[in-house]
Every structure is written in structure tokens, then in C-alpha cells.
CSV table of C-alpha atoms and ligand atoms in Angstrom, one decimal:
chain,number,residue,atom,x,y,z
A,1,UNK,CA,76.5,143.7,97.7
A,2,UNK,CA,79.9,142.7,96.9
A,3,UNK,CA,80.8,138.9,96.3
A,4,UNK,CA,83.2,137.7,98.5
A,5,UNK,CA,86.4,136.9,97.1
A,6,UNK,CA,88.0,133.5,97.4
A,7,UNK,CA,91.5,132.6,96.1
A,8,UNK,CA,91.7,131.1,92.6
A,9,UNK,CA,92.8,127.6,93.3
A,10,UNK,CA,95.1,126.1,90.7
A,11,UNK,CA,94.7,122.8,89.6
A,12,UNK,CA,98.5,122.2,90.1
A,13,UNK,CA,101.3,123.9,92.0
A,14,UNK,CA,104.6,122.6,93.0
A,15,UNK,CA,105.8,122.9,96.9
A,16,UNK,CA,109.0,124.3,97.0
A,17,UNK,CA,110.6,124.7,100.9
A,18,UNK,CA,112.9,127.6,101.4
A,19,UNK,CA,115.7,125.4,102.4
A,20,UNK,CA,115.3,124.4,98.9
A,21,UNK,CA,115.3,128.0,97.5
A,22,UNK,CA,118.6,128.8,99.6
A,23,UNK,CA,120.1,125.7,98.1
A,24,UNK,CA,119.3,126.5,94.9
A,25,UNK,CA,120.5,130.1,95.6
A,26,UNK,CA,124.2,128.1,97.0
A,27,UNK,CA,124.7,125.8,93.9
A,28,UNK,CA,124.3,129.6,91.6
A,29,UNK,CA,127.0,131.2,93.7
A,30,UNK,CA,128.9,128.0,93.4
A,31,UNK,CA,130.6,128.7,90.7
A,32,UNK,CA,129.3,125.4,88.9
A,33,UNK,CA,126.2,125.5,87.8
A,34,UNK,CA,125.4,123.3,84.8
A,35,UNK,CA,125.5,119.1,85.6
A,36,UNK,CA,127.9,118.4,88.0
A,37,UNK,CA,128.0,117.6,91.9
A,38,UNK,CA,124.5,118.3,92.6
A,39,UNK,CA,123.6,115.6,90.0
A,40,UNK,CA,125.5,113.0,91.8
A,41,UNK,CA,124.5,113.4,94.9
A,42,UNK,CA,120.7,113.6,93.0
A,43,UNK,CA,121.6,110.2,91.6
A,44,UNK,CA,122.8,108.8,94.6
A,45,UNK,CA,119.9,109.8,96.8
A,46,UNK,CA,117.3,108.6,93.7
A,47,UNK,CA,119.1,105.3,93.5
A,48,UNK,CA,119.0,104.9,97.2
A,49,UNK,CA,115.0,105.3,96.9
A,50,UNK,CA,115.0,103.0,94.1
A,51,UNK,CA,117.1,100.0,96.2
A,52,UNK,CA,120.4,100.5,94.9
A,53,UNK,CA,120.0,100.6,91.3
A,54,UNK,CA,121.8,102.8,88.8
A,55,UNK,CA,119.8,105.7,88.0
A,56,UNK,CA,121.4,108.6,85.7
A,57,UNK,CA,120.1,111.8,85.8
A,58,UNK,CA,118.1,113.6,82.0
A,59,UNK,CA,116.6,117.2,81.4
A,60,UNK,CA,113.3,116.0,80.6
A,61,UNK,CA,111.0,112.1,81.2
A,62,UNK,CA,110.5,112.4,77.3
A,63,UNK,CA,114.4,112.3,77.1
A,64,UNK,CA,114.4,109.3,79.3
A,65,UNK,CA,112.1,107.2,77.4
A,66,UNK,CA,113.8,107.8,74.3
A,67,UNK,CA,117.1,106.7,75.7
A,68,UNK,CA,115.4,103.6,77.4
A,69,UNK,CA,114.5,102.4,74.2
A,70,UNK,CA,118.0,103.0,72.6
A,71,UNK,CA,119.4,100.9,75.6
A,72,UNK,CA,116.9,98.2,75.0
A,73,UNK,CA,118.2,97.9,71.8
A,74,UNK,CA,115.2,99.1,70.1
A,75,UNK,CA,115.2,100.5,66.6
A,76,UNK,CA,113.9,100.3,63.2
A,77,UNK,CA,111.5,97.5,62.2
A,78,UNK,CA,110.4,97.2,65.3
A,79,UNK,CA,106.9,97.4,67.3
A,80,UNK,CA,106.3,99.0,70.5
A,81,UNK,CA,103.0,98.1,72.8
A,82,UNK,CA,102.1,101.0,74.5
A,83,UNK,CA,98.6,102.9,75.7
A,84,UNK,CA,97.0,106.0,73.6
A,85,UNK,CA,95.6,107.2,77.1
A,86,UNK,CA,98.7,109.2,78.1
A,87,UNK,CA,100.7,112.2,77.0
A,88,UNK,CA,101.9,111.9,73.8
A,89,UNK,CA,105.7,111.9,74.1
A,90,UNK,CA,104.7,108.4,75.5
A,91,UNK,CA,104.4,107.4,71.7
A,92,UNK,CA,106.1,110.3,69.7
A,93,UNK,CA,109.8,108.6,71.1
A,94,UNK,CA,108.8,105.4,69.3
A,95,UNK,CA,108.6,107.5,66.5
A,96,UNK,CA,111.9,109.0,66.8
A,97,UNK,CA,113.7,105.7,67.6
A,98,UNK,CA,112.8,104.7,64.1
A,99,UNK,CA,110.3,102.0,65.3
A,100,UNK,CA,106.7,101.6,65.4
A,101,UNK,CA,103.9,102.6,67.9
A,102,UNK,CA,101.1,99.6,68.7
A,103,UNK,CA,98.6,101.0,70.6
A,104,UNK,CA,96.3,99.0,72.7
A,105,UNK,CA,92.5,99.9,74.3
A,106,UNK,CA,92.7,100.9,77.8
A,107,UNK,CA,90.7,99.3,80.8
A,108,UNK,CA,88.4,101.9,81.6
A,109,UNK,CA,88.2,100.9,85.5
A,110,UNK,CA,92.2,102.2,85.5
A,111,UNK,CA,92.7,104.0,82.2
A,112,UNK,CA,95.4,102.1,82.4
A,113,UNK,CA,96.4,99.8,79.0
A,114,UNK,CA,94.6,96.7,79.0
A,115,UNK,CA,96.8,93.8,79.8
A,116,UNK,CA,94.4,91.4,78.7
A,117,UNK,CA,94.4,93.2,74.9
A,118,UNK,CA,98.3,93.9,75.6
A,119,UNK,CA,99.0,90.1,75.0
A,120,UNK,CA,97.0,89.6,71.9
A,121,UNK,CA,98.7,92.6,70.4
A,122,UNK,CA,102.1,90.8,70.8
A,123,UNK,CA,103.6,90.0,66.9
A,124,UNK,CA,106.7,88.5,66.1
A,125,UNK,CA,107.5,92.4,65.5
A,126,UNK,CA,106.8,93.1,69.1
A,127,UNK,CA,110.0,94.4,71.0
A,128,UNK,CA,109.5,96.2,73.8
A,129,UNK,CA,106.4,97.3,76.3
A,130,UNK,CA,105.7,100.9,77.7
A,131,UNK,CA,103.1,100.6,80.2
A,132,UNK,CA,101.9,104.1,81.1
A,133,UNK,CA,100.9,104.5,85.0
A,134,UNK,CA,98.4,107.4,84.8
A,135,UNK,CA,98.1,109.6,87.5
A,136,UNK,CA,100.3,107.2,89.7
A,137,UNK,CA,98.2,103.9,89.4
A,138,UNK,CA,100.9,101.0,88.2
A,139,UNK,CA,99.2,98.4,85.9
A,140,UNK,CA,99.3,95.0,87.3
A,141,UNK,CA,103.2,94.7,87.5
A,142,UNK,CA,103.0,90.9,88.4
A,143,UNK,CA,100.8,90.2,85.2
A,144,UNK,CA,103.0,92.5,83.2
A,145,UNK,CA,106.6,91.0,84.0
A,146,UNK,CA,104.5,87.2,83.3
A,147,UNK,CA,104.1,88.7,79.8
A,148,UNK,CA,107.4,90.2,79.4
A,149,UNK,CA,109.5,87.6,80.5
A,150,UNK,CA,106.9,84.5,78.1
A,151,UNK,CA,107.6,86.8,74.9
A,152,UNK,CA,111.2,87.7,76.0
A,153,UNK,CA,110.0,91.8,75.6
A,154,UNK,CA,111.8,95.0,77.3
A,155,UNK,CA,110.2,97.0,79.1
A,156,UNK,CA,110.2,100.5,79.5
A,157,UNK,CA,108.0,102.0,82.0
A,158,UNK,CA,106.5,105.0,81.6
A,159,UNK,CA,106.5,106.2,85.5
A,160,UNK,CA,106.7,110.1,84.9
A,161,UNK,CA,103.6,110.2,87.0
A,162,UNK,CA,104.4,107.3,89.5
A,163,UNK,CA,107.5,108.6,91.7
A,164,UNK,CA,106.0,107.4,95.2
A,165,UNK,CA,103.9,105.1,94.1
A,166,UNK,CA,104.6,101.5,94.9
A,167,UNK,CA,103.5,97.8,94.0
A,168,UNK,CA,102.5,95.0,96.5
A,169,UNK,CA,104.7,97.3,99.3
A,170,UNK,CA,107.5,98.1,96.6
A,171,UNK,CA,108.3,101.4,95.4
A,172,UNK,CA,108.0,101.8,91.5
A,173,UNK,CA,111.6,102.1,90.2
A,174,UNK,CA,112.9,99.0,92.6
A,175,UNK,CA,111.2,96.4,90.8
A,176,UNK,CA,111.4,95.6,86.7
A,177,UNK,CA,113.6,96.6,83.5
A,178,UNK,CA,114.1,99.8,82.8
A,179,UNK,CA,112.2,102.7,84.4
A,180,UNK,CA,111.3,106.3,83.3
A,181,UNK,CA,110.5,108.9,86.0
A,182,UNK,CA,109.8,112.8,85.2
A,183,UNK,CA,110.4,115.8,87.5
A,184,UNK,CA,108.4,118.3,85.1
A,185,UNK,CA,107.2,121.2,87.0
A,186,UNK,CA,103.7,119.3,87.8
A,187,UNK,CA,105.0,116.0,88.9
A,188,UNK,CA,105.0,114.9,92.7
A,189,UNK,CA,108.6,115.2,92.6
A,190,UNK,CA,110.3,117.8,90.6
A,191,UNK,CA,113.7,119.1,89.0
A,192,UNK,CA,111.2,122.2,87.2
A,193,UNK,CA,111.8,119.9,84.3
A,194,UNK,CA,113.9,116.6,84.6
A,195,UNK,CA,113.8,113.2,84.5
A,196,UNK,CA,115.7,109.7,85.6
A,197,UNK,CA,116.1,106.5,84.1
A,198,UNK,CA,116.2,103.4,86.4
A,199,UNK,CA,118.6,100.7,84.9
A,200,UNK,CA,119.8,97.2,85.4
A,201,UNK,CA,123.4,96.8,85.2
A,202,UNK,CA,126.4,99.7,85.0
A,203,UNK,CA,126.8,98.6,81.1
A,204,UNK,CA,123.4,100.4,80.4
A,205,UNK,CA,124.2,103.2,83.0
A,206,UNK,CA,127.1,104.1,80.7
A,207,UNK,CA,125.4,103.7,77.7
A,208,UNK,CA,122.7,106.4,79.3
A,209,UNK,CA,125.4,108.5,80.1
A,210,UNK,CA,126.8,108.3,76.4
A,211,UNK,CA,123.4,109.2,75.1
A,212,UNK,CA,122.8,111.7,77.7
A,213,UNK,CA,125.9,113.9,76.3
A,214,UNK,CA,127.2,113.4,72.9
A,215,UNK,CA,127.7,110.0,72.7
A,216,UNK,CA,131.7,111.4,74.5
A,217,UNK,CA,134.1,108.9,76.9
A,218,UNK,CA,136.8,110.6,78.5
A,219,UNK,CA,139.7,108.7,80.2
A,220,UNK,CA,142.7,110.9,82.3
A,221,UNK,CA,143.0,114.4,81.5
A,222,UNK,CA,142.7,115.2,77.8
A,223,UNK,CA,141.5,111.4,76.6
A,224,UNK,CA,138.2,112.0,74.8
A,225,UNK,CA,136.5,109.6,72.2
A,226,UNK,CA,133.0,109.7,70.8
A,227,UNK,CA,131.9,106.2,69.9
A,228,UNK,CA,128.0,106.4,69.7
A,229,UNK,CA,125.6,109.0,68.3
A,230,UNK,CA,124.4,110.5,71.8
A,231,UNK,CA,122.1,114.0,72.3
A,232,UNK,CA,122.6,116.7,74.8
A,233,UNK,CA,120.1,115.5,77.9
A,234,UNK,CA,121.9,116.3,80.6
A,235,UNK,CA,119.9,117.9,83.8
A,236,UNK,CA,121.8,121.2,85.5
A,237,UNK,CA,123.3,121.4,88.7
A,238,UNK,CA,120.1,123.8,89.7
A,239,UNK,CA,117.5,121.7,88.8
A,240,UNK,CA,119.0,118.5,90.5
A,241,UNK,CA,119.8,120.4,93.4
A,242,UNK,CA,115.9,121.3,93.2
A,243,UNK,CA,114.9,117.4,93.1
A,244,UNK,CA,117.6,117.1,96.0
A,245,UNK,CA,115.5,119.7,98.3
A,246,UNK,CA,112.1,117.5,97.0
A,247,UNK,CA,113.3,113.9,98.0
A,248,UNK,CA,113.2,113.9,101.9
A,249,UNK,CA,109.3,115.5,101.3
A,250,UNK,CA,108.2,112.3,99.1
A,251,UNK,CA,106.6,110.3,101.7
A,252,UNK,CA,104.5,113.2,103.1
A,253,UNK,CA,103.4,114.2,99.7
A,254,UNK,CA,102.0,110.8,98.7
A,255,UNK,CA,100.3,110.8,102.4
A,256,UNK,CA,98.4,114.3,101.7
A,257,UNK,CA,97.7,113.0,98.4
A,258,UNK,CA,96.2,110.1,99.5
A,259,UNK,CA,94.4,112.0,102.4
A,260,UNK,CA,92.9,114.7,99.6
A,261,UNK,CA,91.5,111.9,97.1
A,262,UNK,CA,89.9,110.9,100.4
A,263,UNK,CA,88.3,113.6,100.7
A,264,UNK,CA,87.3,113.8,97.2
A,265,UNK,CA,85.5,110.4,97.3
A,266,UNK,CA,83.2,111.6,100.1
A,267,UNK,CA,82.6,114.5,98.8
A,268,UNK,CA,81.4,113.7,95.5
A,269,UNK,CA,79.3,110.3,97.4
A,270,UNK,CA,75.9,110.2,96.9
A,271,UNK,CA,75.8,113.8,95.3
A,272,UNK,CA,74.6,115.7,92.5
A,273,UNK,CA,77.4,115.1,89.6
A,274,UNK,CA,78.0,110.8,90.7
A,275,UNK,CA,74.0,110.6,90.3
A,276,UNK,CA,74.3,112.4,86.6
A,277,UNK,CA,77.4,109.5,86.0
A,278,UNK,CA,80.4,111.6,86.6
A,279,UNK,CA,83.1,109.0,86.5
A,280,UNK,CA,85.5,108.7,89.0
A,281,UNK,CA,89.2,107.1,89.5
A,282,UNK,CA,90.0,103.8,91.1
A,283,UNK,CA,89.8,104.0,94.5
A,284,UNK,CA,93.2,102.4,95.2
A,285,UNK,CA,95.0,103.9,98.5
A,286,UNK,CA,97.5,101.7,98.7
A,287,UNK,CA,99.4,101.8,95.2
A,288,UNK,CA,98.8,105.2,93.3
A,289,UNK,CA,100.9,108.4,94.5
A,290,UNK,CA,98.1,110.2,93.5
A,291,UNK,CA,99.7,112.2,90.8
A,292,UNK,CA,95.9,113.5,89.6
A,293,UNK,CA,92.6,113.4,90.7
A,294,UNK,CA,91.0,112.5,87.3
A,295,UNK,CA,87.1,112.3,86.5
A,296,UNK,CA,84.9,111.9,83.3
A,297,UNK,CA,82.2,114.2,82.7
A,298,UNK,CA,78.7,112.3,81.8
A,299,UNK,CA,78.7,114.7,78.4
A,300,UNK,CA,75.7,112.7,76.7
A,301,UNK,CA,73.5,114.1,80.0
A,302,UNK,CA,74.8,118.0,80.4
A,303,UNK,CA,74.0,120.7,77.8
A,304,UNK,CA,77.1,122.2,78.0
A,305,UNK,CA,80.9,120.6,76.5
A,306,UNK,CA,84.1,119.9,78.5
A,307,UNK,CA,85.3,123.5,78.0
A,308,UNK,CA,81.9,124.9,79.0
A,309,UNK,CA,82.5,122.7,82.0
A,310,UNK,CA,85.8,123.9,82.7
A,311,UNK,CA,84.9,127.5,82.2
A,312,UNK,CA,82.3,127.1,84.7
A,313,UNK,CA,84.7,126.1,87.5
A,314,UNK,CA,86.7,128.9,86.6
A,315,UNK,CA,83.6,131.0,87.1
A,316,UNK,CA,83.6,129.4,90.4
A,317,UNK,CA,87.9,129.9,90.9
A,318,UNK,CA,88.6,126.5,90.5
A,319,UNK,CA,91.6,125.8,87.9
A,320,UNK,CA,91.1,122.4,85.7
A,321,UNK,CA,93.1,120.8,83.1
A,322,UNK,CA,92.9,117.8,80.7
A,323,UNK,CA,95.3,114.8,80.9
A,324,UNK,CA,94.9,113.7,78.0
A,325,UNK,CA,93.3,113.5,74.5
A,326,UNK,CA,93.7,109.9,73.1
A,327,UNK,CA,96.6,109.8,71.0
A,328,UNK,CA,96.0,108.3,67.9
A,329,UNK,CA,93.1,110.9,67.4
A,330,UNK,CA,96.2,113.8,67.1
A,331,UNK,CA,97.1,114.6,62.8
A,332,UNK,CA,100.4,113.4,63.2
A,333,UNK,CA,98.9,110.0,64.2
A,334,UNK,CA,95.8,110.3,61.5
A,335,UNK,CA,98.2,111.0,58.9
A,336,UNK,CA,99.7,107.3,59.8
A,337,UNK,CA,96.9,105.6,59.8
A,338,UNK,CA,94.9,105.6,63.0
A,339,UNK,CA,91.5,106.5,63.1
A,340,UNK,CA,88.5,107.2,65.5
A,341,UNK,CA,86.7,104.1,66.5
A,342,UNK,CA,90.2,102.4,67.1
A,343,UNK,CA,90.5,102.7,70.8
A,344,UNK,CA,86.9,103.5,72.1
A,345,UNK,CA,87.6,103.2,75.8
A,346,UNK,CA,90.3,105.3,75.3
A,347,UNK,CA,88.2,108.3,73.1
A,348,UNK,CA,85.4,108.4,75.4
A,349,UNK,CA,87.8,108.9,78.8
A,350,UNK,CA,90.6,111.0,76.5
A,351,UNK,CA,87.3,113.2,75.2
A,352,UNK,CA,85.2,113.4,78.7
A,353,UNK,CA,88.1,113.9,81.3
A,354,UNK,CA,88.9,117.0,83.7
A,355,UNK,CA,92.1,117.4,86.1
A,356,UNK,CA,90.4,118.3,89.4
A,357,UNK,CA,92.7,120.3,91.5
A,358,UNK,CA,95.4,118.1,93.6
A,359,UNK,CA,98.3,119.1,95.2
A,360,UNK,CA,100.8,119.7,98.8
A,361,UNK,CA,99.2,122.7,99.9
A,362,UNK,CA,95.8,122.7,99.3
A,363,UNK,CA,93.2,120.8,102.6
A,364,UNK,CA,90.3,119.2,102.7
A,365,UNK,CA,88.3,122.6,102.4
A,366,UNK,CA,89.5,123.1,98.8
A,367,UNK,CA,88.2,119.6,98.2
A,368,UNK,CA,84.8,120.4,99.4
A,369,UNK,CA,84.7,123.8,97.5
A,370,UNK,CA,85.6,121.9,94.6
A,371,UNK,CA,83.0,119.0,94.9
A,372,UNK,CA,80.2,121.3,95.1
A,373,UNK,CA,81.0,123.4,92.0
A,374,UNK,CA,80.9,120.2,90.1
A,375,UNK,CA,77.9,119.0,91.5
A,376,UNK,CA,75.9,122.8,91.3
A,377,UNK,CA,77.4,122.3,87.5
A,378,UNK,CA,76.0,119.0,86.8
A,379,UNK,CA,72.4,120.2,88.9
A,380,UNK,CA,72.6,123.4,86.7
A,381,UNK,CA,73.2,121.4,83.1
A,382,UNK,CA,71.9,118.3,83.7
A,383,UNK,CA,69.9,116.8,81.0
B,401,PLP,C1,102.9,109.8,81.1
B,401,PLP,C2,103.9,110.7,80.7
B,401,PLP,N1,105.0,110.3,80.0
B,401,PLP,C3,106.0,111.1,79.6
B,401,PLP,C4,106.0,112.4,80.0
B,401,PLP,C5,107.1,113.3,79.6
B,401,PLP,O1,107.8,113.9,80.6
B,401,PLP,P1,108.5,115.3,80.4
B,401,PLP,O2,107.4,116.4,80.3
B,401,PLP,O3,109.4,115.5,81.6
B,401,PLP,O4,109.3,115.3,79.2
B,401,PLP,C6,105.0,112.9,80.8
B,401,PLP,C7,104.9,114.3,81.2
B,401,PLP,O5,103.9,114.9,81.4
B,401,PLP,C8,103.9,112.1,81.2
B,401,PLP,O6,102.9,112.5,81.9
């Protein structure tokens, strides 16, 4: 007899509405196509979200945290705070600022960095912060502003994952310094790749735009002056007009988001893989956007690795992914100095962690199919 066939269920996929699609097919016929009026109206709308603030438009959130620490003045000689538990353009644009990455353990409750171990890190070095909001959960943003303001730091937040996601009934991005958002085809909002910076004042919304394109002022007609040594960041007129067409959908998104990692807590209660230790996220429905559903795997208790894991849920049609590998364990990062042992909290979550799939279109089905591959899994290997 012939299996039935199911769908393969991605662990990720963007929803795209055809009023989007027609707008998108508009802005090509347009005639202008590259950044232009789509991007302002895509910076109004996001700074409308964001409670007025200046937000300027970038082609990728690696882009925008590399300019967030130019604006915040921050260069050579100096130290940045920041998690190894996150994707590693979190850390490389340290790196390419000319300053110095100090990473600190994560709480392994949130994954996020540990504010505790955050303080004690601070040196007379220390210049600027990047708290990382994995999968949508904010860090403690009262605790972190306490520290920022006593030790007069920036801070640059890393909130690629956390548009929609809020703080004590605030939206992340209305609150704080400087705040970095990215659109990348996977995010809850996206440009297909993009990114915004969230700024204070209009001086450092020029000095984005100056680093944005070229480091170039115009004035009139023909007055052009470089004064600054800017890059070329600037997001097209297609893919803001594609964040334009996501905006209006953010609210819903968070709320099915919310509504699957429901689902996903009963469905893994009292079952096979929770029993074996399968660790899950913080169970916080009020904050997180629910960028990811991520879990560990118990790896000391199953006979088979991650990728063994991973290859059985494909078995099974269910798409997985990894987010992330700690940081300091990469060779860039061993060849300056870092080593195993460092960060343990963050080695045994960046070493044992699947991306369960999460996203718009999927229901409460998928989330059952999914939970019980996992737990048949664990049953099957369990130690
Ligand atoms: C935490 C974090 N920081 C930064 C980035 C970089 O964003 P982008 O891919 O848009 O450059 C990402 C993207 O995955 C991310 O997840």
C-alpha cells in the first residue's frame, strides 16, 4: 500500500498578499525602481509604528547595526557587550567598526544575554551594549536602560527578530537608544532582505543617511559634497514597497504566532520528547512576537545527533533549522582568542537547538503533526 502523502512543511515561509504582489508589480512599471518614494512612505509608516521617531530605511539588519555603532560614535579601542547566542553579524560588525566584541554567557531560561553577567563585564573600555532579542523575547529593557544610563553606555539593539514584539505594553523600537530591525526574507516583517534603524534625534537620522549612501549631501540642483566615509546601504523602491504591503498585517501575525506557540506548549505537555528533557522556550505571551519556536534536544539521552534529529523530521516532512551555533566557537573567533568552555550556557543551547516550524500560514494541525514526530523521535532514540 501506498503511504499517503502529506505536504512538506517548511520551517519558515514568508506571507505575501497579492495586493502586495500587484504593488510590487506598480512600483516596476513606475519607472523608479531603486530607493525612492516607496522608501519614504516605508519610513513614514515604520516611524509611525515606532511613536514618531526617525527611522531610515537599509538593505540588510547587518547594515543597520554597523551604522548604529558608527552613529554612537563607536570605533577603535573600544569594547562592545554583546551575546554569543545569536547570528553572527551580531558580533562580526564590532569587528568591522574597528572595536572589540565582549561576549557575555546567556541565561539559559531566555537565551537571552545575562544581565546579571552583562554588568560585571562592563570595563572602563566598555562603550556600547547590543542586547540580542532572540526569537522575539526582549531582555529585561527596564534592567537594561538602569545599566546603560549608570555607566553612561549606547545602546544598540539587536531587534532583527523583535518587530511586533513589545515591552511592558510598548512596542520594541518606541522605547531606548538606537534600534536595529531586519526584514530578511524569514523575519515577521519583511522587505526580502532589508532593515531599519530607530534613532533619537534628526542629527543621527542624517548621519544614517550619509552612511547609508556614500557619505553624499546634496543642496539645490547640482550642490553635492561628500563629508564622511559612507557605504552603499540603501533599500530599493521594490523591497520597501514589499515591507509597505507587510505593515498593516503585523498585528495579525504576532496573534497567529502567539496562537501556534500555544499550540505547541500543549502539544509537547506531558509527552514523550518533555519527559526525555527536550527543552522548551519561555512561555512569555505577552512580550515575544514569536519570531521562532526554538527547542533543545536532550543529546546526552538519544542515540542519534542534532542532524540525525533533523533528518528524521524530514523523514517525517517537517523542515528544521538551527538558530544558532555560539559564536565564539566559529575560526574566525578561535583564531582571536575565544575558546570552548567560555560561554557554557551558550554551547550547550547553540549545540542542542532545532527551529521547529512557525509561521502565517501554517494552523494548529501542523503543530500537532509536528509535536508528535518529535516525540515518536525521542520514544524511538531515547537512551
Ligand atoms: C539576531 C540577528 N541579528 C542580525 C541579523 C542580520 O540581519 P540581516 O540578515 O538582515 O543582515 C539577523 C538576521 O538573521 C539576526 O537574526
Amino acid at each position: 500500500m501506498t503511504q499517503p502523502t502529506v505536504p512538506f512543511l517548511p520551517f519558515v515561509k514568508p506571507e505575501i498578499d497579492e495586493e502586495t504582489i500587484q504593488g510590487v508589480a506598480e512600483v516596476l512599471r513606475s519607472g523608479w525602481i531603486t530607493t525612492g518614494p516607496q522608501n519614504q512612505k516605508f519610513e513614514a509608516a515604520l516611524s509611525e509604528f515606532c511613536g514618531g521617531r526617525p527611522v531610515r530605511t537599509f538593505n540588510s539588519g547587518t547594515a543597520t547595526l554597523e551604522i548604529g555603532l558608527r552613529i554612537a560614535g563607536v570605533g577603535a579601542g573600544d569594547e562592545v557587550i554583546t551575546t554569543p547566542a545569536s547570528w553572527v553579524s551580531t558580533s562580526n560588525v564590532i569587528y568591522e567598526v574597528g572595536a572589540t566584541p565582549v561576549f557575555v554567557d546567556i541565561d539559559p531560561a531566555t537565551r537571552n544575554i545575562d544581565l546579571d553577567l552583562l554588568e560585571k563585564a562592563i570595563t572602563p573600555r566598555t562603550k556600547a551594549l547590543i542586547p540580542v532579542f532572540l526569537s522575539g523575547l526582549p531582555v529585561d529593557m527596564d534592567r537594561l536602560y538602569e545599566i546603560a544610563r549608570a555607566h553612561k553606555l549606547r545602546v544598540i539593539e539587536d531587534a532583527a527578530q523583535a518587530f511586533g514584539s513589545s515591552w511592558n505594553g510598548e512596542r520594541i523600537g518606541k522605547l531606548g537608544d538606537i534600534v536595529s530591525f531586519s526584514f530578511h526574507a524569514n523575519k515577521n516583517l519583511t522587505s526580502i532582505e532589508g532593515g531599519a534603524l530607530v534613532l533619537n534625534n534628526e542629527e543621527e537620522a542624517i548621519l544614517a543617511q550619509k552612511y547609508r549612501l556614500q557619505g553624499i549631501t546634496r543642496s539645490g540642483f547640482d550642490g553635492m559634497d561628500c563629508d564622511l566615509l559612507g557605504g552603499k546601504y540603501n533599500l530599493t523602491d521594490v523591497a520597501a514597497r514589499v515591507g509597505l504591503g507587510q505593515l498593516p498585517h503585523i498585528e495579525r501575525f504576532t496573534a497567529q504566532r502567539r496562537q501556534l506557540a500555544r499550540a505547541y506548549f500543549d502539544g509537547f505537555a506531558g509527552g514523550a520528547a518533555v519527559k526525555l528533557g527536550l527543552g522548551l522556550p519561555l512561555a512569555d505571551f505577552d512580550n515575544s512576537n514569536w519570531h521562532m519556536y526554538l527547542v533543545t534536544l536532550p543529546l546526552d539521552k538519544l542515540s542519534i545527533d542534532r542532524a540525525g534529529f533533523m533528518g528524521e523530521l524530514k523523514e517525517r516532512g517537517i523542515g528544521s533549522g538551527v538558530h544558532y551555533p555560539a559564536i565564539h566557537l566559529f575560526s574566525l573567533y578561535k583564531a582571536r582568542g575565544f575558546r570552548e568552555g567560555m560561554f557554557p550556557h551558550a554551547e550547550r543551547y547553540g549545540a542542542s537547538t532545532v527551529t521547529l516550524p512557525l509561521f502565517t500560514q501554517m494552523n494548529e494541525g501542523d503543530v500537532t503533526r509536528v509535536c508528535r514526530a518529535v516525540n515518536e523521535i525521542c520514544e524511538q532514540y531515547g537512551k
